[in-house]
Coordinates of C-alpha atoms and ligand atoms in Angstrom, one line a residue:
X1 CA 10.7 10.7 -8.9
X2 CA 13.5 11.7 -6.6
X3 CA 14.7 8.3 -4.6
X4 CA 14.9 8.3 -0.8
X5 CA 18.4 8.2 -0.3
X6 CA 17.8 4.6 1.0
X7 CA 20.6 2.5 -1.3
X8 CA 23.3 4.0 1.4
X9 CA 21.5 1.9 4.0
X10 CA 20.7 -1.2 1.6
X11 CA 24.7 -1.0 1.5
X12 CA 25.0 -0.7 5.1
X13 CA 23.1 -3.1 5.8
X14 CA 24.8 -5.6 3.3
X15 CA 28.1 -4.8 4.4
X16 CA 26.8 -5.7 8.1
X17 CA 25.4 -8.9 6.6
X18 CA 28.3 -9.8 4.9
X19 CA 26.4 -10.0 1.8
X20 CA 28.6 -8.8 -1.3
X21 CA 26.1 -8.5 -4.0
X22 CA 22.6 -8.3 -3.7
X23 CA 19.9 -9.0 -6.9
X24 CA 16.8 -6.4 -6.5
X25 CA 14.1 -7.6 -8.9
X26 CA 10.4 -6.4 -7.5
X27 CA 9.8 -4.0 -9.1
X28 CA 8.1 -1.3 -5.9
X29 CA 11.6 -2.4 -4.7
X30 CA 13.5 -0.9 -7.4
X31 CA 11.4 2.0 -7.5
X32 CA 12.2 3.1 -3.7
X33 CA 15.8 2.3 -4.1
X34 CA 16.6 4.3 -7.3
X35 CA 13.7 6.6 -8.0
X36 CA 12.3 4.5 -11.3
X37 CA 8.9 3.1 -11.2
X38 CA 8.2 0.7 -14.0
X39 CA 5.9 -2.3 -14.6
X40 CA 8.7 -4.5 -17.0
X41 CA 6.0 -6.9 -17.3
X42 CA 7.8 -10.8 -18.3
X43 CA 11.1 -8.6 -18.9
X44 CA 14.0 -8.7 -16.8
X45 CA 14.4 -5.4 -14.6
X46 CA 17.0 -5.7 -12.2
X47 CA 18.9 -3.5 -9.8
X48 CA 22.5 -5.0 -8.6
X49 CA 24.0 -3.4 -5.3
X50 CA 27.4 -3.7 -4.3
X51 CA 29.3 -2.3 -1.7
X52 CA 31.3 0.3 -4.9
X53 CA 28.7 0.4 -7.1
X54 CA 25.2 0.1 -8.1
X55 CA 23.6 -1.2 -11.7
X56 CA 19.9 -0.8 -12.6
X57 CA 19.7 -3.2 -16.4
X58 CA 16.9 -2.6 -17.8
X59 CA 14.6 -3.5 -21.1
X60 CA 15.9 -0.9 -24.0
X61 CA 12.5 0.7 -24.1
X62 CA 13.1 1.4 -20.1
X63 CA 16.2 3.2 -20.8
X64 CA 15.3 7.1 -21.1
X65 CA 13.2 6.7 -18.6
X66 CA 15.3 4.8 -16.4
X67 CA 18.8 7.0 -16.9
X68 CA 15.8 10.6 -16.1
X69 CA 14.2 8.9 -13.0
X70 CA 17.0 6.9 -11.1
X71 CA 19.8 8.6 -9.7
X72 CA 22.9 7.1 -7.9
X73 CA 22.9 4.5 -10.4
X74 CA 24.2 3.1 -13.6
X75 CA 21.6 2.7 -15.9
X76 CA 22.4 -0.4 -18.2
X77 CA 19.9 -1.4 -21.2
X78 CA 19.5 -4.4 -22.8
X79 CA 18.1 -5.1 -25.9
X80 CA 15.5 -7.8 -27.4
X81 CA 17.6 -10.7 -28.5
X82 CA 19.8 -10.3 -25.9
X83 CA 20.7 -12.3 -22.7
X84 CA 19.3 -10.3 -19.6
X85 CA 20.9 -12.5 -17.5
X86 CA 24.5 -12.9 -18.6
X87 CA 24.1 -8.5 -18.0
X88 CA 23.5 -9.3 -14.7
X89 CA 25.7 -12.3 -14.1
X90 CA 28.8 -10.4 -15.0
X91 CA 27.2 -7.3 -12.9
X92 CA 27.4 -9.5 -10.1
X93 CA 31.1 -10.3 -10.0
X94 CA 30.6 -13.8 -8.9
X95 CA 30.0 -12.8 -4.8
X96 CA 30.5 -15.3 -1.9
X97 CA 27.2 -14.4 -0.6
X98 CA 24.4 -13.3 -2.6
X99 CA 21.1 -11.2 -1.2
X100 CA 18.1 -11.9 -3.8
X101 CA 14.5 -10.9 -2.7
X102 CA 12.9 -14.3 -2.0
X103 CA 9.4 -13.5 -1.6
X104 CA 9.9 -12.2 -5.4
X105 CA 12.5 -14.6 -7.7
X106 CA 11.1 -17.3 -9.1
X107 CA 12.7 -20.8 -8.7
X108 CA 13.5 -20.4 -12.4
X109 CA 15.2 -17.3 -12.4
X110 CA 17.3 -18.8 -9.4
X111 CA 18.6 -21.3 -11.6
X112 CA 19.6 -19.2 -14.0
X113 CA 21.7 -17.7 -11.4
X114 CA 23.4 -19.9 -9.8
X115 CA 25.8 -19.8 -12.4
X116 CA 27.0 -16.8 -11.1
X117 CA 26.7 -17.7 -7.8
X118 CA 29.8 -19.3 -6.2
X119 CA 28.0 -20.5 -2.9
X120 CA 24.9 -22.1 -2.8
X121 CA 22.3 -20.8 -0.1
X122 CA 21.5 -17.1 -1.1
X123 CA 20.3 -14.3 1.8
X124 CA 16.9 -12.7 1.8
X125 CA 17.2 -9.2 1.2
X126 CA 13.6 -8.7 0.6
X127 CA 12.9 -8.5 4.6
X128 CA 15.5 -6.0 4.6
X129 CA 13.7 -3.9 2.1
X130 CA 10.8 -3.8 3.7
X131 CA 11.5 -3.3 7.0
X132 CA 13.5 -0.2 5.3
X133 CA 10.5 1.0 3.5
X134 CA 8.1 0.9 6.6
X135 CA 9.3 3.8 7.7
X136 CA 9.2 6.6 5.9
X137 CA 11.5 9.0 5.1
X138 CA 10.4 12.8 5.1
X139 CA 10.2 13.2 1.7
X140 CA 7.5 10.0 1.5
X141 CA 5.5 11.3 4.1
X142 CA 5.5 14.8 1.6
X143 CA 3.9 13.2 -0.9
X144 CA 1.2 10.2 1.1
X145 CA -0.1 13.8 2.5
X146 CA -0.4 15.4 -0.9
X147 CA -2.9 11.9 -2.1
X148 CA -4.5 12.3 1.0
X149 CA -5.7 15.4 0.4
X150 CA -6.4 14.4 -3.4
X151 CA -8.3 11.7 -2.1
X152 CA -10.2 14.4 0.7
X153 CA -11.4 16.4 -2.1
X154 CA -12.4 13.9 -3.7
X155 CA -14.5 11.5 -1.5
X156 CA -16.5 14.8 0.1
X157 CA -17.4 15.3 -3.5
X158 CA -18.6 12.4 -4.5
X159 CA -20.3 10.9 -1.4
X160 CA -22.1 14.6 -2.1
X161 CA -23.3 14.0 -5.6
X162 CA -24.3 10.3 -4.4
X163 CA -27.5 9.6 -6.3
X164 CA -30.0 6.3 -6.4
X165 CA -30.6 4.6 -9.9
X166 CA -26.6 4.7 -10.7
X167 CA -25.0 1.3 -10.4
X168 CA -21.7 0.8 -8.0
X169 CA -19.8 0.9 -11.6
X170 CA -20.9 4.5 -12.5
X171 CA -20.1 5.7 -8.7
X172 CA -17.1 3.7 -9.3
X173 CA -16.1 5.6 -12.8
X174 CA -17.2 8.7 -11.7
X175 CA -15.1 8.0 -8.1
X176 CA -11.4 7.4 -10.6
X177 CA -12.4 10.2 -13.2
X178 CA -12.5 12.6 -10.6
X179 CA -8.9 11.7 -9.1
X180 CA -7.9 12.1 -12.7
X181 CA -9.1 15.6 -13.2
X182 CA -7.5 16.1 -9.3
X183 CA -4.1 15.0 -10.9
X184 CA -2.9 11.8 -9.6
X185 CA -3.8 8.4 -10.4
X186 CA -6.3 5.6 -8.3
X187 CA -3.9 3.5 -5.7
X188 CA -6.1 0.1 -6.2
X189 CA -9.1 -0.9 -8.2
X190 CA -11.8 1.0 -6.4
X191 CA -14.3 -0.1 -4.4
X192 CA -18.0 0.4 -4.0
X193 CA -20.8 -1.1 -2.3
X194 CA -24.6 -0.7 -1.5
X195 CA -26.7 -2.2 0.1
X196 CA -26.5 -6.2 1.5
X197 CA -23.0 -6.0 -0.6
X198 CA -21.5 -4.0 2.3
X199 CA -21.1 -6.9 4.2
X200 CA -19.0 -8.6 1.9
X201 CA -15.4 -6.0 2.4
X202 CA -13.3 -6.7 -0.9
X203 CA -16.5 -7.3 -3.1
X204 CA -15.7 -5.5 -6.0
X205 CA -18.4 -2.6 -7.7
X206 CA -21.3 -4.4 -10.0
X207 CA -24.2 -3.4 -12.0
X208 CA -26.8 -2.9 -8.9
X209 CA -28.5 0.0 -8.3
X210 CA -28.5 2.7 -4.8
X211 CA -31.5 2.2 -3.2
X212 CA -33.3 5.1 -0.7
X213 CA -31.6 3.8 2.5
X214 CA -28.7 1.9 1.4
X215 CA -25.4 1.9 2.9
X216 CA -23.2 2.6 0.7
X217 CA -19.6 2.0 1.3
X218 CA -16.5 3.3 -0.9
X219 CA -12.9 2.5 -0.4
X220 CA -10.5 4.1 -2.4
X221 CA -7.6 6.3 -2.2
X222 CA -5.8 9.0 -5.0
X223 CA -1.6 8.0 -5.6
X224 CA 0.7 10.8 -5.6
X225 CA 4.6 10.0 -7.3
X226 CA 3.7 6.3 -6.1
X227 CA 2.3 6.9 -3.0
X228 CA -1.1 5.6 -2.5
X229 CA -3.7 6.7 0.3
X230 CA -6.6 4.6 1.4
X231 CA -9.8 5.6 2.8
X232 CA -13.0 4.2 3.4
X233 CA -16.4 6.0 4.3
X234 CA -19.8 4.9 4.5
X235 CA -22.7 6.5 3.9
X236 CA -26.7 6.1 3.9
X237 CA -28.8 7.4 0.8
X238 CA -31.0 9.6 2.5
X239 CA -31.8 9.5 6.2
X240 CA -30.4 6.6 8.6
X241 CA -32.7 3.5 10.5
X242 CA -31.8 3.3 13.8
X243 CA -29.9 0.5 13.2
X244 CA -27.7 2.2 10.4
X245 CA -26.7 5.3 13.0
X246 CA -26.2 2.7 16.0
X247 CA -23.7 0.5 14.6
X248 CA -21.9 3.7 12.3
X249 CA -21.9 5.2 15.9
X250 CA -20.0 2.0 17.4
X251 CA -17.2 2.1 14.3
X252 CA -16.9 5.3 14.7
X253 CA -16.2 4.8 18.4
X254 CA -13.6 2.4 17.6
X255 CA -12.1 4.4 15.0
X256 CA -11.2 6.7 17.3
X257 CA -9.9 4.4 19.7
X258 CA -7.4 3.0 17.6
X259 CA -6.4 6.4 16.7
X260 CA -6.2 7.1 19.6
X261 CA -3.9 4.2 20.7
X262 CA -1.2 4.8 18.2
X263 CA 2.3 5.9 19.3
X264 CA 5.9 4.7 18.2
X265 CA 6.4 2.2 20.9
X266 CA 3.5 -0.3 21.4
X267 CA 2.8 -2.9 19.1
X268 CA 0.2 -3.3 16.4
X269 CA -1.7 -5.7 18.5
X270 CA -2.2 -3.0 21.2
X271 CA -3.9 -0.7 18.9
X272 CA -5.6 -3.2 17.2
X273 CA -7.2 -4.1 20.7
X274 CA -7.7 -0.6 21.5
X275 CA -10.7 -0.7 18.5
X276 CA -11.8 -4.5 18.5
X277 CA -12.6 -4.5 22.4
X278 CA -15.0 -1.3 21.7
X279 CA -16.6 -3.5 19.1
X280 CA -16.1 -7.2 21.5
X281 CA -18.1 -4.8 24.0
X282 CA -20.7 -4.0 22.1
X283 CA -21.3 -8.0 21.1
X284 CA -19.7 -7.2 17.6
X285 CA -16.1 -8.9 18.2
X286 CA -17.2 -11.9 15.6
X287 CA -18.3 -9.2 13.1
X288 CA -15.0 -7.7 12.7
X289 CA -13.6 -9.8 10.4
X290 CA -10.1 -8.2 9.5
X291 CA -7.3 -7.2 10.9
X292 CA -7.1 -3.6 12.0
X293 CA -4.8 -2.0 9.5
X294 CA -1.8 -2.4 7.4
X295 CA 1.0 -0.1 6.0
X296 CA 1.2 2.2 3.2
X297 CA 3.3 4.2 0.8
X298 CA 4.4 2.5 -2.4
X299 CA 2.5 -0.1 -2.2
X300 CA -1.7 0.1 -1.2
X301 CA -0.6 -2.9 1.7
X302 CA 2.9 -3.1 3.0
X303 CA 4.7 -3.4 6.5
X304 CA 3.3 -3.1 9.3
X305 CA 0.4 -5.5 9.4
X306 CA -2.0 -4.8 12.7
X307 CA -3.0 -7.8 13.5
X308 CA -4.4 -9.3 16.3
X309 CA -1.9 -9.9 19.0
X310 CA 0.0 -8.7 16.6
X311 CA 4.2 -8.0 18.6
X312 CA 5.6 -5.9 15.8
X313 CA 6.3 -2.4 17.7
X314 CA 5.5 0.8 15.6
X315 CA 7.9 3.2 14.5
X316 CA 8.2 6.7 14.2
X317 CA 7.4 7.6 10.6
X318 CA 5.7 4.5 9.8
X319 CA 2.4 5.5 8.3
X320 CA -0.5 2.7 8.6
X321 CA -4.4 2.5 8.1
X322 CA -6.6 3.0 11.1
X323 CA -10.0 0.8 9.4
X324 CA -12.7 -0.7 11.8
X325 CA -15.1 -2.5 10.3
X326 CA -18.9 -4.4 10.9
X327 CA -20.3 -6.4 8.7
X328 CA -23.7 -8.8 8.8
X329 CA -24.3 -11.0 6.3
X330 CA -27.9 -9.9 4.8
X331 CA -27.9 -6.5 6.3
X332 CA -24.6 -4.6 5.4
X333 CA -21.1 -3.1 6.9
X334 CA -19.9 -0.5 8.1
X335 CA -16.0 0.4 7.4
X336 CA -14.5 3.8 8.1
X337 CA -10.4 3.7 7.4
X338 CA -7.8 6.7 7.7
X339 CA -4.4 7.1 7.2
X340 CA -1.9 7.8 9.5
X341 CA 1.7 8.6 10.9
X342 CA 3.3 7.3 13.7
X343 CA 4.8 10.1 16.1
X344 CA 6.6 9.7 19.0
X345 CA 3.6 10.5 21.4
X346 CA 0.7 9.5 19.0
X347 CA 0.5 9.9 15.3
X348 CA -1.1 12.9 12.7
X349 CA -4.0 11.8 10.4
X350 CA -3.2 12.4 7.2
X351 CA -6.8 11.9 6.2
X352 CA -9.7 14.1 6.6
X353 CA -13.3 14.0 5.2
X354 CA -15.8 13.5 7.0
X355 CA -16.6 10.7 8.7
X356 CA -20.4 11.0 9.1
X357 CA -23.1 8.5 8.1
X358 CA -24.7 11.8 6.0
X359 CA -22.7 12.5 3.0
X360 CA -24.7 16.3 3.5
X361 CA -23.7 16.5 6.9
X362 CA -20.6 17.4 8.6
Ligands
ZN401 ZN1 -9.1 0.6 2.2
ZN402 ZN1 -6.7 -0.5 3.9

């Protein structure tokens, strides 16, 4: 993966904030800033950023991959038995003000670090990294487009192939296999729910078998070079009944209203309200039990968050989901989710699979 050229922007921010060294430890932040994606588990991987240099400290077994992927940084591998914190301490060079990712660094790691820092309170560099990540570069958007294309192809094929008798777990496994066949990996653990299970937005797939007349909800995505699509479709196995049609029509209307409200300069709360008011006016306000959407990129959920009343101002280049839903315990739920890029005068929808209640209909 090519880096997205953001290390320099972080260094500029550090200069303005008078932070003379930063320690980046969250693997997603390291991937974003250097292009090197790895999951070091409990072993230390850290990026030391100083105005004049950046050093990526990795476990020895990651050295070759790090050198191949990480651009614009030196790589220093530590070997088992060596103290990686000594390597990090030397690279930090006793800064006056140290930046760390407060949401990620553990207290025990901080205790080790204090030996390297002259002044007390660290500065949070994590908030700035999240802010940078929220606004995608053209290269990042290209990866999300590719992820969306693969997701759309898998969605349309998989929904047409749904049959009574298969379990939710089997449907989820088939979706994952189709993503792999498309040359991608799944963005997160695929959700498949059927019947009354669709009323619980986060319930993982189980051994329930699909039955004629069931609502079936699939929430999944393909990831391309680390960038994750995230879509939801809800269909009916067979002929939908009147209530399924009515509620699906309202969620579709809310989805359209949310997408129509997205443009640079509006707040997250205004977009949420555009969709939420459709469901509230239909008497379903209390049945839309989550925010309208979230940012996505290297993680399936990242900034910005589209909360009711949220004051975050949307900016061109942000990529967000729009995913209204209604959930009625004992009956079921319907959610429709697509990924959009915020543009100056509107938005561009990246995921475009059919949103209909009948998988075989357009
Ligand atoms: Zn989703
Ligand atoms: Zn989502």
